[in-house]
Amino acid sequence: MSENQRVMQLLEDISEKVAALRRELGGVEPASSEALLAEMDLETGMMGDVAETAVIPPMTVGEEIVGGEETEAFPDCCAVGNDSGYYCTGTLIAPNLVVTAQHCESATRVFLKGASIHEPENGETIRVDRLCFHPEVDLMVLVLAENATVLPRHVAQGDEVYGAKTAVAAGFGTIDLDGRVGYGLKRQVEVPL
């Protein structure tokens, strides 16, 4: 199974768990984040049998996504950081859960909705209550202290994903490989799968 197929299988497994939670709860409720976390082993960061079926492969050198066009879309795309500043990007996947990279481990807050961290009045800043790490890959879930006011990212289902040749990536990253220029403005770029 190729790396892309493993990632697609992981997304499908997560989508099935989210759909089951929605059916169980009668729709998306603030408690759905807690229900999702209840299935997660907080020591290992793994969720039920999802972690047994697929693991997201680590990125290798040269797979960085740099650049893109400025955008105000993707309100669920958030800058991740602490009181000293922002340094990572994450995605809101439930009302109070953000998925990001584990190397962003000193995260204490996220910035959502806005297109620039330099204009905080145009966005929403929420404190991080807890961090849940994945034991094997650079993946982490941030539990927010309160629910965000934006809708979480829809996780693509089967037919929405299979056969796709490209995807749109969004983030607050830099526009140069040295990581020195442009951080803090939300950008989007189409990438091959």
PDB file of C-alpha atoms in Angstrom:
ATOM      1  CA  MET A   1       0.000   0.000   0.000  1.00  0.00           C
ATOM      2  CA  SER A   2       1.464   3.391  -0.993  1.00  0.00           C
ATOM      3  CA  GLU A   3       1.879   6.278   1.455  1.00  0.00           C
ATOM      4  CA  ASN A   4      -1.024   8.134  -0.182  1.00  0.00           C
ATOM      5  CA  GLN A   5      -3.262   5.065   0.117  1.00  0.00           C
ATOM      6  CA  ARG A   6      -2.363   4.721   3.824  1.00  0.00           C
ATOM      7  CA  VAL A   7      -3.199   8.371   4.452  1.00  0.00           C
ATOM      8  CA  MET A   8      -6.466   8.022   2.528  1.00  0.00           C
ATOM      9  CA  GLN A   9      -7.360   4.929   4.593  1.00  0.00           C
ATOM     10  CA  LEU A  10      -6.612   6.829   7.813  1.00  0.00           C
ATOM     11  CA  LEU A  11      -8.843   9.714   6.707  1.00  0.00           C
ATOM     12  CA  GLU A  12     -11.628   7.277   5.836  1.00  0.00           C
ATOM     13  CA  ASP A  13     -11.314   5.563   9.244  1.00  0.00           C
ATOM     14  CA  ILE A  14     -11.411   8.911  11.055  1.00  0.00           C
ATOM     15  CA  SER A  15     -14.387  10.007   8.944  1.00  0.00           C
ATOM     16  CA  GLU A  16     -16.280   6.853   9.910  1.00  0.00           C
ATOM     17  CA  LYS A  17     -15.618   7.495  13.611  1.00  0.00           C
ATOM     18  CA  VAL A  18     -16.735  11.134  13.293  1.00  0.00           C
ATOM     19  CA  ALA A  19     -19.910  10.067  11.427  1.00  0.00           C
ATOM     20  CA  ALA A  20     -20.677   7.485  14.129  1.00  0.00           C
ATOM     21  CA  LEU A  21     -20.220  10.134  16.831  1.00  0.00           C
ATOM     22  CA  ARG A  22     -22.521  12.531  14.977  1.00  0.00           C
ATOM     23  CA  ARG A  23     -25.211   9.835  14.680  1.00  0.00           C
ATOM     24  CA  GLU A  24     -24.815   8.948  18.352  1.00  0.00           C
ATOM     25  CA  LEU A  25     -25.065  12.574  19.439  1.00  0.00           C
ATOM     26  CA  GLY A  26     -27.748  13.597  16.962  1.00  0.00           C
ATOM     27  CA  GLY A  27     -25.508  16.158  15.275  1.00  0.00           C
ATOM     28  CA  VAL A  28     -22.393  18.125  16.132  1.00  0.00           C
ATOM     29  CA  GLU A  29     -22.554  19.243  19.742  1.00  0.00           C
ATOM     30  CA  PRO A  30     -19.815  20.751  21.903  1.00  0.00           C
ATOM     31  CA  ALA A  31     -19.706  17.406  23.697  1.00  0.00           C
ATOM     32  CA  SER A  32     -18.610  15.706  20.477  1.00  0.00           C
ATOM     33  CA  SER A  33     -15.046  16.848  21.114  1.00  0.00           C
ATOM     34  CA  GLU A  34     -15.118  15.252  24.539  1.00  0.00           C
ATOM     35  CA  ALA A  35     -16.612  12.071  23.076  1.00  0.00           C
ATOM     36  CA  LEU A  36     -13.805  11.994  20.538  1.00  0.00           C
ATOM     37  CA  LEU A  37     -11.222  12.488  23.278  1.00  0.00           C
ATOM     38  CA  ALA A  38     -12.861   9.783  25.400  1.00  0.00           C
ATOM     39  CA  GLU A  39     -11.799   7.287  22.714  1.00  0.00           C
ATOM     40  CA  MET A  40      -8.240   8.615  22.725  1.00  0.00           C
ATOM     41  CA  ASP A  41      -5.618   7.031  24.954  1.00  0.00           C
ATOM     42  CA  LEU A  42      -4.050  10.191  26.402  1.00  0.00           C
ATOM     43  CA  GLU A  43      -0.765   8.415  27.165  1.00  0.00           C
ATOM     44  CA  THR A  44      -0.239   7.154  23.633  1.00  0.00           C
ATOM     45  CA  GLY A  45      -2.356   9.721  21.786  1.00  0.00           C
ATOM     46  CA  MET A  46      -3.990   6.899  19.804  1.00  0.00           C
ATOM     47  CA  MET A  47      -7.686   6.565  19.093  1.00  0.00           C
ATOM     48  CA  GLY A  48      -9.222   3.102  19.241  1.00  0.00           C
ATOM     49  CA  ASP A  49      -8.457   0.940  16.227  1.00  0.00           C
ATOM     50  CA  VAL A  50      -7.736   3.890  13.913  1.00  0.00           C
ATOM     51  CA  ALA A  51      -4.086   3.925  14.965  1.00  0.00           C
ATOM     52  CA  GLU A  52      -3.848   0.189  14.288  1.00  0.00           C
ATOM     53  CA  THR A  53      -5.146   0.443  10.722  1.00  0.00           C
ATOM     54  CA  ALA A  54      -2.937   3.218   9.393  1.00  0.00           C
ATOM     55  CA  VAL A  55      -0.180   5.601  10.360  1.00  0.00           C
ATOM     56  CA  ILE A  56       0.502   8.886   8.628  1.00  0.00           C
ATOM     57  CA  PRO A  57       4.016   8.588   7.220  1.00  0.00           C
ATOM     58  CA  PRO A  58       6.530  11.224   8.353  1.00  0.00           C
ATOM     59  CA  MET A  59       7.491  13.836   5.792  1.00  0.00           C
ATOM     60  CA  THR A  60      10.897  13.629   4.201  1.00  0.00           C
ATOM     61  CA  VAL A  61      13.211  16.497   3.347  1.00  0.00           C
ATOM     62  CA  GLY A  62      12.029  18.350   0.270  1.00  0.00           C
ATOM     63  CA  GLU A  63       8.283  17.914   0.838  1.00  0.00           C
ATOM     64  CA  GLU A  64       7.749  21.337   2.401  1.00  0.00           C
ATOM     65  CA  ILE A  65       4.913  23.463   1.082  1.00  0.00           C
ATOM     66  CA  VAL A  66       6.152  27.034   0.717  1.00  0.00           C
ATOM     67  CA  GLY A  67       4.492  30.085  -0.820  1.00  0.00           C
ATOM     68  CA  GLY A  68       0.961  30.305  -2.181  1.00  0.00           C
ATOM     69  CA  GLU A  69      -1.556  33.101  -2.650  1.00  0.00           C
ATOM     70  CA  GLU A  70      -2.959  35.143   0.234  1.00  0.00           C
ATOM     71  CA  THR A  71      -6.503  34.112   1.155  1.00  0.00           C
ATOM     72  CA  GLU A  72      -9.313  34.906   3.557  1.00  0.00           C
ATOM     73  CA  ALA A  73     -10.888  31.481   2.977  1.00  0.00           C
ATOM     74  CA  PHE A  74     -10.459  28.525   5.360  1.00  0.00           C
ATOM     75  CA  PRO A  75     -11.577  30.107   8.670  1.00  0.00           C
ATOM     76  CA  ASP A  76     -10.840  26.726  10.319  1.00  0.00           C
ATOM     77  CA  CYS A  77      -7.154  27.056   9.391  1.00  0.00           C
ATOM     78  CA  CYS A  78      -5.384  28.435  12.439  1.00  0.00           C
ATOM     79  CA  ALA A  79      -2.033  29.815  13.458  1.00  0.00           C
ATOM     80  CA  VAL A  80      -0.641  27.876  16.423  1.00  0.00           C
ATOM     81  CA  GLY A  81       1.676  29.424  18.987  1.00  0.00           C
ATOM     82  CA  ASN A  82       2.234  30.758  22.468  1.00  0.00           C
ATOM     83  CA  ASP A  83       2.455  34.160  24.146  1.00  0.00           C
ATOM     84  CA  SER A  84       5.767  34.825  22.364  1.00  0.00           C
ATOM     85  CA  GLY A  85       4.231  34.426  18.906  1.00  0.00           C
ATOM     86  CA  TYR A  86       2.854  32.006  16.338  1.00  0.00           C
ATOM     87  CA  TYR A  87       5.025  29.420  14.619  1.00  0.00           C
ATOM     88  CA  CYS A  88       2.829  26.593  13.246  1.00  0.00           C
ATOM     89  CA  THR A  89      -0.437  25.986  11.395  1.00  0.00           C
ATOM     90  CA  GLY A  90      -3.288  23.725  12.477  1.00  0.00           C
ATOM     91  CA  THR A  91      -6.820  22.799  11.443  1.00  0.00           C
ATOM     92  CA  LEU A  92      -9.967  22.899  13.562  1.00  0.00           C
ATOM     93  CA  ILE A  93     -11.452  19.368  13.311  1.00  0.00           C
ATOM     94  CA  ALA A  94     -14.146  19.633  16.024  1.00  0.00           C
ATOM     95  CA  PRO A  95     -15.563  22.612  17.945  1.00  0.00           C
ATOM     96  CA  ASN A  96     -12.631  22.584  20.390  1.00  0.00           C
ATOM     97  CA  LEU A  97     -10.011  20.326  18.738  1.00  0.00           C
ATOM     98  CA  VAL A  98      -7.152  21.401  16.480  1.00  0.00           C
ATOM     99  CA  VAL A  99      -4.801  18.989  14.732  1.00  0.00           C
ATOM    100  CA  THR A 100      -1.248  20.198  14.150  1.00  0.00           C
ATOM    101  CA  ALA A 101       2.340  18.952  14.160  1.00  0.00           C
ATOM    102  CA  GLN A 102       3.795  17.499  17.358  1.00  0.00           C
ATOM    103  CA  HIS A 103       6.900  19.657  17.026  1.00  0.00           C
ATOM    104  CA  CYS A 104       4.587  22.594  17.877  1.00  0.00           C
ATOM    105  CA  GLU A 105       4.512  21.237  21.445  1.00  0.00           C
ATOM    106  CA  SER A 106       4.831  24.557  23.273  1.00  0.00           C
ATOM    107  CA  ALA A 107       1.442  25.707  21.909  1.00  0.00           C
ATOM    108  CA  THR A 108      -0.749  27.644  24.337  1.00  0.00           C
ATOM    109  CA  ARG A 109      -3.094  29.457  21.902  1.00  0.00           C
ATOM    110  CA  VAL A 110      -4.530  29.387  18.388  1.00  0.00           C
ATOM    111  CA  PHE A 111      -5.681  32.155  16.037  1.00  0.00           C
ATOM    112  CA  LEU A 112      -8.704  31.356  13.814  1.00  0.00           C
ATOM    113  CA  LYS A 113     -10.893  33.144  11.259  1.00  0.00           C
ATOM    114  CA  GLY A 114      -8.504  35.939  10.401  1.00  0.00           C
ATOM    115  CA  ALA A 115      -6.193  36.162   7.407  1.00  0.00           C
ATOM    116  CA  SER A 116      -3.280  37.741   9.306  1.00  0.00           C
ATOM    117  CA  ILE A 117      -1.873  37.241  12.794  1.00  0.00           C
ATOM    118  CA  HIS A 118      -0.878  40.903  12.583  1.00  0.00           C
ATOM    119  CA  GLU A 119      -4.579  41.875  12.711  1.00  0.00           C
ATOM    120  CA  PRO A 120      -5.873  39.918  15.745  1.00  0.00           C
ATOM    121  CA  GLU A 121      -9.036  42.024  15.895  1.00  0.00           C
ATOM    122  CA  ASN A 122     -10.148  40.339  12.639  1.00  0.00           C
ATOM    123  CA  GLY A 123      -9.888  36.835  14.068  1.00  0.00           C
ATOM    124  CA  GLU A 124     -10.490  34.751  17.155  1.00  0.00           C
ATOM    125  CA  THR A 125      -7.805  33.774  19.666  1.00  0.00           C
ATOM    126  CA  ILE A 126      -8.469  30.776  21.922  1.00  0.00           C
ATOM    127  CA  ARG A 127      -6.276  29.332  24.670  1.00  0.00           C
ATOM    128  CA  VAL A 128      -5.112  25.716  24.536  1.00  0.00           C
ATOM    129  CA  ASP A 129      -6.232  23.630  27.509  1.00  0.00           C
ATOM    130  CA  ARG A 130      -4.428  20.347  26.797  1.00  0.00           C
ATOM    131  CA  LEU A 131      -2.054  18.688  24.301  1.00  0.00           C
ATOM    132  CA  CYS A 132      -2.443  15.077  23.069  1.00  0.00           C
ATOM    133  CA  PHE A 133       0.603  13.652  21.268  1.00  0.00           C
ATOM    134  CA  HIS A 134       0.861  10.810  18.755  1.00  0.00           C
ATOM    135  CA  PRO A 135       3.605   8.396  19.880  1.00  0.00           C
ATOM    136  CA  GLU A 136       5.059   7.619  16.452  1.00  0.00           C
ATOM    137  CA  VAL A 137       4.591  10.545  14.075  1.00  0.00           C
ATOM    138  CA  ASP A 138       4.727  14.334  14.091  1.00  0.00           C
ATOM    139  CA  LEU A 139       1.031  14.728  14.940  1.00  0.00           C
ATOM    140  CA  MET A 140      -0.732  16.361  17.890  1.00  0.00           C
ATOM    141  CA  VAL A 141      -4.274  17.315  18.915  1.00  0.00           C
ATOM    142  CA  LEU A 142      -4.814  20.558  20.836  1.00  0.00           C
ATOM    143  CA  VAL A 143      -7.830  20.655  23.142  1.00  0.00           C
ATOM    144  CA  LEU A 144      -9.046  24.248  23.235  1.00  0.00           C
ATOM    145  CA  ALA A 145     -10.270  25.893  26.442  1.00  0.00           C
ATOM    146  CA  GLU A 146     -13.533  26.829  24.678  1.00  0.00           C
ATOM    147  CA  ASN A 147     -15.365  26.089  21.450  1.00  0.00           C
ATOM    148  CA  ALA A 148     -14.451  28.077  18.357  1.00  0.00           C
ATOM    149  CA  THR A 149     -17.182  30.087  16.653  1.00  0.00           C
ATOM    150  CA  VAL A 150     -16.236  28.786  13.183  1.00  0.00           C
ATOM    151  CA  LEU A 151     -17.248  25.441  11.737  1.00  0.00           C
ATOM    152  CA  PRO A 152     -14.651  22.664  11.912  1.00  0.00           C
ATOM    153  CA  ARG A 153     -13.069  21.376   8.689  1.00  0.00           C
ATOM    154  CA  HIS A 154     -15.156  18.771   6.874  1.00  0.00           C
ATOM    155  CA  VAL A 155     -13.183  15.533   6.553  1.00  0.00           C
ATOM    156  CA  ALA A 156     -13.567  14.352   2.978  1.00  0.00           C
ATOM    157  CA  GLN A 157     -15.412  11.067   2.503  1.00  0.00           C
ATOM    158  CA  GLY A 158     -14.674   8.188   0.065  1.00  0.00           C
ATOM    159  CA  ASP A 159     -15.804   9.541  -3.311  1.00  0.00           C
ATOM    160  CA  GLU A 160     -14.670  13.065  -2.411  1.00  0.00           C
ATOM    161  CA  VAL A 161     -11.109  11.815  -2.061  1.00  0.00           C
ATOM    162  CA  TYR A 162     -10.446   8.747  -4.196  1.00  0.00           C
ATOM    163  CA  GLY A 163      -9.162   9.622  -7.620  1.00  0.00           C
ATOM    164  CA  ALA A 164      -8.292  13.188  -6.610  1.00  0.00           C
ATOM    165  CA  LYS A 165      -5.091  14.375  -8.221  1.00  0.00           C
ATOM    166  CA  THR A 166      -4.685  17.640  -6.299  1.00  0.00           C
ATOM    167  CA  ALA A 167      -5.676  19.239  -3.016  1.00  0.00           C
ATOM    168  CA  VAL A 168      -5.612  22.774  -1.656  1.00  0.00           C
ATOM    169  CA  ALA A 169      -3.286  23.319   1.298  1.00  0.00           C
ATOM    170  CA  ALA A 170      -3.714  26.392   3.496  1.00  0.00           C
ATOM    171  CA  GLY A 171      -1.519  27.773   6.230  1.00  0.00           C
ATOM    172  CA  PHE A 172       0.282  30.690   7.814  1.00  0.00           C
ATOM    173  CA  GLY A 173       3.786  29.603   6.728  1.00  0.00           C
ATOM    174  CA  THR A 174       6.592  31.435   5.024  1.00  0.00           C
ATOM    175  CA  ILE A 175       7.160  32.132   1.357  1.00  0.00           C
ATOM    176  CA  ASP A 176      10.835  31.124   1.368  1.00  0.00           C
ATOM    177  CA  LEU A 177      12.586  27.827   2.133  1.00  0.00           C
ATOM    178  CA  ASP A 178      14.719  29.475   4.836  1.00  0.00           C
ATOM    179  CA  GLY A 179      11.561  30.254   6.813  1.00  0.00           C
ATOM    180  CA  ARG A 180      12.334  33.947   7.196  1.00  0.00           C
ATOM    181  CA  VAL A 181       9.891  35.756   4.912  1.00  0.00           C
ATOM    182  CA  GLY A 182       6.132  36.141   5.071  1.00  0.00           C
ATOM    183  CA  TYR A 183       5.026  34.181   8.132  1.00  0.00           C
ATOM    184  CA  GLY A 184       1.666  35.175   9.571  1.00  0.00           C
ATOM    185  CA  LEU A 185      -0.423  35.713   6.434  1.00  0.00           C
ATOM    186  CA  LYS A 186      -2.824  32.914   5.521  1.00  0.00           C
ATOM    187  CA  ARG A 187      -2.073  31.509   2.083  1.00  0.00           C
ATOM    188  CA  GLN A 188      -3.396  28.695  -0.055  1.00  0.00           C
ATOM    189  CA  VAL A 189      -1.733  26.620  -2.745  1.00  0.00           C
ATOM    190  CA  GLU A 190      -2.805  23.687  -4.904  1.00  0.00           C
ATOM    191  CA  VAL A 191      -0.581  20.645  -4.400  1.00  0.00           C
ATOM    192  CA  PRO A 192      -0.409  17.309  -6.228  1.00  0.00           C
ATOM    193  CA  LEU A 193      -1.450  14.188  -4.329  1.00  0.00           C
TER     194      LEU A 193
END
